[in-house]
PDB file of C-alpha atoms in Angstrom:
ATOM      1  CA  MET A   2     102.001  49.952 104.448  1.00  0.00           C
ATOM      2  CA  LYS A   3     100.692  51.371 107.776  1.00  0.00           C
ATOM      3  CA  LEU A   4     104.399  52.301 108.809  1.00  0.00           C
ATOM      4  CA  LEU A   5     104.640  53.860 105.592  1.00  0.00           C
ATOM      5  CA  LEU A   6     101.466  56.093 106.059  1.00  0.00           C
ATOM      6  CA  THR A   7     102.571  57.251 109.442  1.00  0.00           C
ATOM      7  CA  ALA A   8     106.278  58.182 108.228  1.00  0.00           C
ATOM      8  CA  SER A   9     104.519  60.019 105.150  1.00  0.00           C
ATOM      9  CA  LEU A  10     102.212  61.837 107.860  1.00  0.00           C
ATOM     10  CA  ILE A  11     104.737  62.819 110.123  1.00  0.00           C
ATOM     11  CA  CYS A  12     106.833  64.244 107.431  1.00  0.00           C
ATOM     12  CA  ALA A  13     103.864  66.206 105.992  1.00  0.00           C
ATOM     13  CA  LEU A  14     103.298  67.576 109.547  1.00  0.00           C
ATOM     14  CA  LEU A  15     106.744  68.777 110.130  1.00  0.00           C
ATOM     15  CA  HIS A  16     106.834  70.120 106.435  1.00  0.00           C
ATOM     16  CA  GLY A  17     103.815  71.977 107.148  1.00  0.00           C
ATOM     17  CA  ALA A  18     104.900  73.548 110.558  1.00  0.00           C
ATOM     18  CA  GLU A  19     108.135  74.819 108.957  1.00  0.00           C
ATOM     19  CA  THR A  20     106.421  76.567 106.068  1.00  0.00           C
ATOM     20  CA  LEU A  21     106.144  80.094 107.128  1.00  0.00           C
ATOM     21  CA  ARG A  22     108.656  82.398 105.498  1.00  0.00           C
ATOM     22  CA  CYS A  23     110.205  85.691 106.489  1.00  0.00           C
ATOM     23  CA  HIS A  24     112.324  88.446 105.636  1.00  0.00           C
ATOM     24  CA  VAL A  25     115.626  88.703 107.092  1.00  0.00           C
ATOM     25  CA  CYS A  26     118.167  91.513 106.949  1.00  0.00           C
ATOM     26  CA  ASN A  27     121.396  90.904 104.972  1.00  0.00           C
ATOM     27  CA  ASN A  28     123.021  94.403 105.896  1.00  0.00           C
ATOM     28  CA  SER A  29     123.099  97.362 108.928  1.00  0.00           C
ATOM     29  CA  ASP A  30     120.262  99.017 107.727  1.00  0.00           C
ATOM     30  CA  CYS A  31     118.227  96.469 106.355  1.00  0.00           C
ATOM     31  CA  SER A  32     117.841  98.072 102.983  1.00  0.00           C
ATOM     32  CA  ASN A  33     118.628  94.441 101.594  1.00  0.00           C
ATOM     33  CA  THR A  34     116.579  91.459 102.985  1.00  0.00           C
ATOM     34  CA  THR A  35     116.467  87.221 102.057  1.00  0.00           C
ATOM     35  CA  SER A  36     113.245  85.702 102.414  1.00  0.00           C
ATOM     36  CA  VAL A  37     113.957  82.357 104.525  1.00  0.00           C
ATOM     37  CA  VAL A  38     112.172  79.304 105.985  1.00  0.00           C
ATOM     38  CA  CYS A  39     111.583  79.671 109.811  1.00  0.00           C
ATOM     39  CA  PRO A  40     112.041  76.776 112.234  1.00  0.00           C
ATOM     40  CA  ALA A  41     108.902  75.353 113.530  1.00  0.00           C
ATOM     41  CA  THR A  42     108.978  77.165 116.709  1.00  0.00           C
ATOM     42  CA  HIS A  43     109.133  80.658 114.972  1.00  0.00           C
ATOM     43  CA  THR A  44     105.289  80.974 114.183  1.00  0.00           C
ATOM     44  CA  MET A  45     105.782  84.787 113.398  1.00  0.00           C
ATOM     45  CA  CYS A  46     107.497  87.368 111.366  1.00  0.00           C
ATOM     46  CA  LYS A  47     108.800  90.227 113.061  1.00  0.00           C
ATOM     47  CA  THR A  48     110.161  93.780 111.892  1.00  0.00           C
ATOM     48  CA  ILE A  49     111.176  96.565 114.459  1.00  0.00           C
ATOM     49  CA  THR A  50     113.114  99.771 114.222  1.00  0.00           C
ATOM     50  CA  SER A  51     114.811 100.698 117.309  1.00  0.00           C
ATOM     51  CA  LEU A  52     116.384 103.841 118.575  1.00  0.00           C
ATOM     52  CA  LYS A  53     119.026 103.981 121.622  1.00  0.00           C
ATOM     53  CA  VAL A  54     120.611 107.125 122.661  1.00  0.00           C
ATOM     54  CA  SER A  55     123.240 105.348 124.713  1.00  0.00           C
ATOM     55  CA  ASN A  56     124.541 103.030 121.353  1.00  0.00           C
ATOM     56  CA  SER A  57     127.209 104.050 119.116  1.00  0.00           C
ATOM     57  CA  ASN A  58     124.839 103.077 116.363  1.00  0.00           C
ATOM     58  CA  PRO A  59     121.529 104.698 117.666  1.00  0.00           C
ATOM     59  CA  LEU A  60     119.117 103.578 114.905  1.00  0.00           C
ATOM     60  CA  THR A  61     118.699  99.940 113.682  1.00  0.00           C
ATOM     61  CA  VAL A  62     116.217  97.967 111.564  1.00  0.00           C
ATOM     62  CA  SER A  63     115.707  94.080 112.182  1.00  0.00           C
ATOM     63  CA  LYS A  64     113.794  91.900 110.559  1.00  0.00           C
ATOM     64  CA  ASN A  65     113.475  88.186 111.221  1.00  0.00           C
ATOM     65  CA  CYS A  66     111.556  84.907 112.343  1.00  0.00           C
ATOM     66  CA  SER A  67     110.080  85.210 115.812  1.00  0.00           C
ATOM     67  CA  LEU A  68     109.030  83.243 118.704  1.00  0.00           C
ATOM     68  CA  PRO A  69     105.517  84.213 119.762  1.00  0.00           C
ATOM     69  CA  LEU A  70     106.734  85.125 123.274  1.00  0.00           C
ATOM     70  CA  SER A  71     108.948  87.967 121.652  1.00  0.00           C
ATOM     71  CA  CYS A  72     105.986  89.428 119.999  1.00  0.00           C
ATOM     72  CA  ILE A  73     104.686  91.560 122.691  1.00  0.00           C
ATOM     73  CA  THR A  74     102.308  93.476 120.487  1.00  0.00           C
ATOM     74  CA  PRO A  75      99.201  92.261 119.105  1.00  0.00           C
ATOM     75  CA  PRO A  76      99.387  90.362 115.466  1.00  0.00           C
ATOM     76  CA  ASN A  77      99.460  92.902 112.492  1.00  0.00           C
ATOM     77  CA  THR A  78      99.171  95.911 114.979  1.00  0.00           C
ATOM     78  CA  ALA A  79     102.260  98.609 114.645  1.00  0.00           C
ATOM     79  CA  THR A  80     103.079  99.579 118.195  1.00  0.00           C
ATOM     80  CA  GLU A  81     105.717 101.993 119.467  1.00  0.00           C
ATOM     81  CA  TRP A  82     107.167 101.660 122.895  1.00  0.00           C
ATOM     82  CA  SER A  83     109.849 103.469 124.858  1.00  0.00           C
ATOM     83  CA  VAL A  84     111.799 103.862 128.169  1.00  0.00           C
ATOM     84  CA  ASN A  85     113.557 106.994 128.916  1.00  0.00           C
ATOM     85  CA  ARG A  86     116.139 107.638 131.868  1.00  0.00           C
ATOM     86  CA  GLY A  87     117.545 110.737 130.520  1.00  0.00           C
ATOM     87  CA  PHE A  88     120.997 109.498 130.666  1.00  0.00           C
ATOM     88  CA  THR A  89     119.973 106.457 128.551  1.00  0.00           C
ATOM     89  CA  ARG A  90     116.698 106.193 126.273  1.00  0.00           C
ATOM     90  CA  GLU A  91     115.496 103.397 123.937  1.00  0.00           C
ATOM     91  CA  SER A  92     112.303 103.194 122.131  1.00  0.00           C
ATOM     92  CA  HIS A  93     110.844 100.715 119.459  1.00  0.00           C
ATOM     93  CA  ASN A  94     108.248 100.585 116.601  1.00  0.00           C
ATOM     94  CA  GLN A  95     107.471  97.027 115.941  1.00  0.00           C
ATOM     95  CA  ILE A  96     104.780  94.742 114.215  1.00  0.00           C
ATOM     96  CA  CYS A  97     104.550  91.113 114.161  1.00  0.00           C
ATOM     97  CA  CYS A  98     102.390  89.173 111.507  1.00  0.00           C
ATOM     98  CA  MET A  99     101.754  85.398 110.548  1.00  0.00           C
ATOM     99  CA  SER A 100     101.741  85.228 107.105  1.00  0.00           C
ATOM    100  CA  ASP A 101     104.639  84.533 104.445  1.00  0.00           C
ATOM    101  CA  ASN A 102     106.922  87.257 104.109  1.00  0.00           C
ATOM    102  CA  CYS A 103     104.904  89.718 105.768  1.00  0.00           C
ATOM    103  CA  ASN A 104     107.597  91.491 107.412  1.00  0.00           C
ATOM    104  CA  PHE A 105     108.301  93.324 104.318  1.00  0.00           C
ATOM    105  CA  GLN A 106     107.863  96.791 105.274  1.00  0.00           C
ATOM    106  CA  THR A 107     110.070  99.122 107.518  1.00  0.00           C
ATOM    107  CA  LEU A 108     108.490 100.895 110.025  1.00  0.00           C
ATOM    108  CA  ALA A 109     109.144 104.439 110.860  1.00  0.00           C
ATOM    109  CA  THR A 110     111.721 106.110 113.497  1.00  0.00           C
ATOM    110  CA  PRO A 111     110.336 106.217 116.904  1.00  0.00           C
ATOM    111  CA  SER A 112     109.538 109.755 117.810  1.00  0.00           C
ATOM    112  CA  VAL A 113     111.709 111.937 119.803  1.00  0.00           C
ATOM    113  CA  LEU A 114     109.479 114.734 120.077  1.00  0.00           C
ATOM    114  CA  LEU A 115     108.982 116.290 123.207  1.00  0.00           C
ATOM    115  CA  ASN A 116     105.250 115.914 124.278  1.00  0.00           C
ATOM    116  CA  GLY A 117     104.955 118.272 127.223  1.00  0.00           C
ATOM    117  CA  LYS A 118     105.045 115.713 130.089  1.00  0.00           C
ATOM    118  CA  GLU A 119     107.439 115.647 132.618  1.00  0.00           C
ATOM    119  CA  CYS A 120     108.772 112.914 135.171  1.00  0.00           C
ATOM    120  CA  PRO A 121     111.107 112.778 138.235  1.00  0.00           C
ATOM    121  CA  ALA A 122     114.549 111.363 137.043  1.00  0.00           C
ATOM    122  CA  CYS A 123     118.186 110.786 137.874  1.00  0.00           C
ATOM    123  CA  ALA A 124     120.752 113.119 136.074  1.00  0.00           C
ATOM    124  CA  SER A 125     123.195 110.727 135.700  1.00  0.00           C
ATOM    125  CA  ALA A 126     124.091 107.105 136.140  1.00  0.00           C
ATOM    126  CA  GLN A 127     126.208 108.132 139.131  1.00  0.00           C
ATOM    127  CA  ASP A 128     123.077 109.616 140.652  1.00  0.00           C
ATOM    128  CA  SER A 129     121.129 106.680 139.858  1.00  0.00           C
ATOM    129  CA  LEU A 130     123.532 104.452 141.670  1.00  0.00           C
ATOM    130  CA  ALA A 131     123.673 106.865 144.455  1.00  0.00           C
ATOM    131  CA  GLY A 132     120.086 107.169 144.792  1.00  0.00           C
ATOM    132  CA  THR A 133     120.220 111.066 144.632  1.00  0.00           C
ATOM    133  CA  CYS A 134     117.761 111.829 142.091  1.00  0.00           C
ATOM    134  CA  ASN A 135     116.189 115.212 142.045  1.00  0.00           C
ATOM    135  CA  SER A 136     115.988 116.023 138.371  1.00  0.00           C
ATOM    136  CA  THR A 137     113.220 116.490 136.066  1.00  0.00           C
ATOM    137  CA  LEU A 138     112.939 114.658 132.558  1.00  0.00           C
ATOM    138  CA  PRO A 139     111.020 115.810 129.616  1.00  0.00           C
ATOM    139  CA  CYS A 140     109.195 113.069 127.918  1.00  0.00           C
ATOM    140  CA  MET A 141     109.328 112.358 124.445  1.00  0.00           C
ATOM    141  CA  GLY A 142     106.977 110.863 121.800  1.00  0.00           C
ATOM    142  CA  VAL A 143     104.762 108.202 123.359  1.00  0.00           C
ATOM    143  CA  GLU A 144     106.026 108.149 126.909  1.00  0.00           C
ATOM    144  CA  ASN A 145     102.971 108.810 128.776  1.00  0.00           C
ATOM    145  CA  SER A 146     103.375 107.551 132.169  1.00  0.00           C
ATOM    146  CA  CYS A 147     106.216 108.078 134.812  1.00  0.00           C
ATOM    147  CA  PHE A 148     108.087 105.080 136.596  1.00  0.00           C
ATOM    148  CA  ASN A 149     109.599 104.608 139.802  1.00  0.00           C
ATOM    149  CA  GLY A 150     111.583 101.651 140.940  1.00  0.00           C
ATOM    150  CA  THR A 151     115.008  99.970 141.754  1.00  0.00           C
ATOM    151  CA  THR A 152     117.391  97.441 140.032  1.00  0.00           C
ATOM    152  CA  THR A 153     120.031  95.341 141.162  1.00  0.00           C
ATOM    153  CA  PHE A 154     123.192  95.365 139.841  1.00  0.00           C
ATOM    154  CA  ASN A 155     126.444  93.503 141.263  1.00  0.00           C
ATOM    155  CA  SER A 156     124.406  93.078 144.729  1.00  0.00           C
ATOM    156  CA  THR A 157     123.886  96.872 144.537  1.00  0.00           C
ATOM    157  CA  GLU A 158     120.281  98.507 144.415  1.00  0.00           C
ATOM    158  CA  VAL A 159     120.039 101.105 141.916  1.00  0.00           C
ATOM    159  CA  ARG A 160     117.403 103.801 141.753  1.00  0.00           C
ATOM    160  CA  GLN A 161     115.509 104.040 138.476  1.00  0.00           C
ATOM    161  CA  LEU A 162     113.493 107.100 137.584  1.00  0.00           C
ATOM    162  CA  GLY A 163     112.121 108.237 134.338  1.00  0.00           C
ATOM    163  CA  CYS A 164     109.310 108.369 131.642  1.00  0.00           C
ATOM    164  CA  LEU A 165     108.117 105.377 129.634  1.00  0.00           C
ATOM    165  CA  SER A 166     105.171 104.269 127.324  1.00  0.00           C
ATOM    166  CA  ARG A 167     102.065 102.874 129.353  1.00  0.00           C
ATOM    167  CA  ASN A 168     101.698 100.052 127.288  1.00  0.00           C
ATOM    168  CA  LEU A 169     104.906  98.575 129.067  1.00  0.00           C
ATOM    169  CA  CYS A 170     103.632  98.849 132.353  1.00  0.00           C
ATOM    170  CA  SER A 171     102.121  95.204 132.395  1.00  0.00           C
ATOM    171  CA  LEU A 172     105.209  93.848 130.752  1.00  0.00           C
ATOM    172  CA  GLN A 173     107.806  93.524 133.445  1.00  0.00           C
ATOM    173  CA  ALA A 174     109.548  90.698 131.548  1.00  0.00           C
ATOM    174  CA  VAL A 175     110.076  92.955 128.667  1.00  0.00           C
ATOM    175  CA  LEU A 176     111.340  95.823 130.909  1.00  0.00           C
ATOM    176  CA  GLY A 177     114.012  93.749 132.642  1.00  0.00           C
ATOM    177  CA  PRO A 178     116.164  93.225 129.544  1.00  0.00           C
ATOM    178  CA  LEU A 179     115.803  96.834 128.708  1.00  0.00           C
ATOM    179  CA  PHE A 180     117.315  97.536 132.002  1.00  0.00           C
ATOM    180  CA  ASP A 181     119.859  94.604 131.890  1.00  0.00           C
ATOM    181  CA  GLU A 182     119.380  94.124 135.649  1.00  0.00           C
ATOM    182  CA  ASN A 183     116.875  92.412 137.791  1.00  0.00           C
ATOM    183  CA  LEU A 184     113.997  94.930 137.953  1.00  0.00           C
ATOM    184  CA  SER A 185     111.303  95.839 140.379  1.00  0.00           C
ATOM    185  CA  ILE A 186     109.241  98.662 138.993  1.00  0.00           C
ATOM    186  CA  THR A 187     106.077 100.819 139.687  1.00  0.00           C
ATOM    187  CA  CYS A 188     104.418 102.648 136.592  1.00  0.00           C
ATOM    188  CA  GLY A 189     102.057 105.789 136.959  1.00  0.00           C
ATOM    189  CA  ALA A 190     103.783 107.860 139.195  1.00  0.00           C
ATOM    190  CA  PRO A 191     102.833 111.573 139.222  1.00  0.00           C
ATOM    191  CA  TRP A 192     104.013 113.530 136.219  1.00  0.00           C
ATOM    192  CA  SER A 193     103.314 117.317 135.045  1.00  0.00           C
ATOM    193  CA  ILE A 194     102.662 119.013 132.179  1.00  0.00           C
ATOM    194  CA  ARG A 195     105.051 121.616 130.841  1.00  0.00           C
ATOM    195  CA  VAL A 196     103.482 124.715 129.693  1.00  0.00           C
ATOM    196  CA  SER A 197     105.402 126.994 127.034  1.00  0.00           C
ATOM    197  CA  SER A 198     105.647 130.744 128.022  1.00  0.00           C
ATOM    198  CA  MET A 199     104.205 131.699 124.807  1.00  0.00           C
ATOM    199  CA  LEU A 200     100.935 129.710 125.497  1.00  0.00           C
ATOM    200  CA  LEU A 201     100.825 130.781 129.019  1.00  0.00           C
ATOM    201  CA  THR A 202     100.827 134.220 127.781  1.00  0.00           C
ATOM    202  CA  PHE A 203      98.185 133.577 125.493  1.00  0.00           C
ATOM    203  CA  ALA A 204      96.098 132.040 127.903  1.00  0.00           C
ATOM    204  CA  LEU A 205      96.444 134.873 130.550  1.00  0.00           C
ATOM    205  CA  SER A 206      95.402 137.381 127.715  1.00  0.00           C
ATOM    206  CA  ALA A 207      92.503 135.342 127.000  1.00  0.00           C
ATOM    207  CA  LEU A 208      91.334 135.415 130.614  1.00  0.00           C
ATOM    208  CA  LYS A 209      91.814 139.084 130.854  1.00  0.00           C
ATOM    209  CA  PHE A 210      89.771 139.585 127.706  1.00  0.00           C
ATOM    210  CA  LEU A 211      86.910 137.270 129.204  1.00  0.00           C
ATOM    211  CA  LEU A 212      86.978 139.252 132.379  1.00  0.00           C
TER     212      LEU A 212
END
């Protein structure tokens, strides 16, 4: 009798641990989804809209069951993050949640609007490899910090410069896969604000009026 009760309890616990259901995409643009039962270890649902300028299919939408460690954002909070090296850029809009089929929504495409900030950058992958980086990169969307660092690729140290969203600065484990190499990076490098000629003319005119 005790053995039967123990077996029943174990089955109930295992069943309860696998009851989370999430939407999973059935096609490339995720316009059609299926609700599936997640594995016991996948305790969150995730939806993410990604934009990659170096990819043949730059815009993708993904919905799936997720491990907690794969959700770098707080639960139920849509968060946008971006890394921009100029010759490559990828940005993501992501939300994770913990109730059945909560990842039904499709998030907006990450912003590509220039935000006025500029960062030092490498003009090309070849310049990055050679370490001859003397270009300036206009930042986009949520990219509010510059970064400066190195990666190691095939035993060669590669210079990395550009713009990124500050919410990634404490997440080296996330940045590593974005660069596809071993990464050592510093956030918060100096950045400048590009002022348009129209705005500058207006400011000078206002100053003359005040004087």
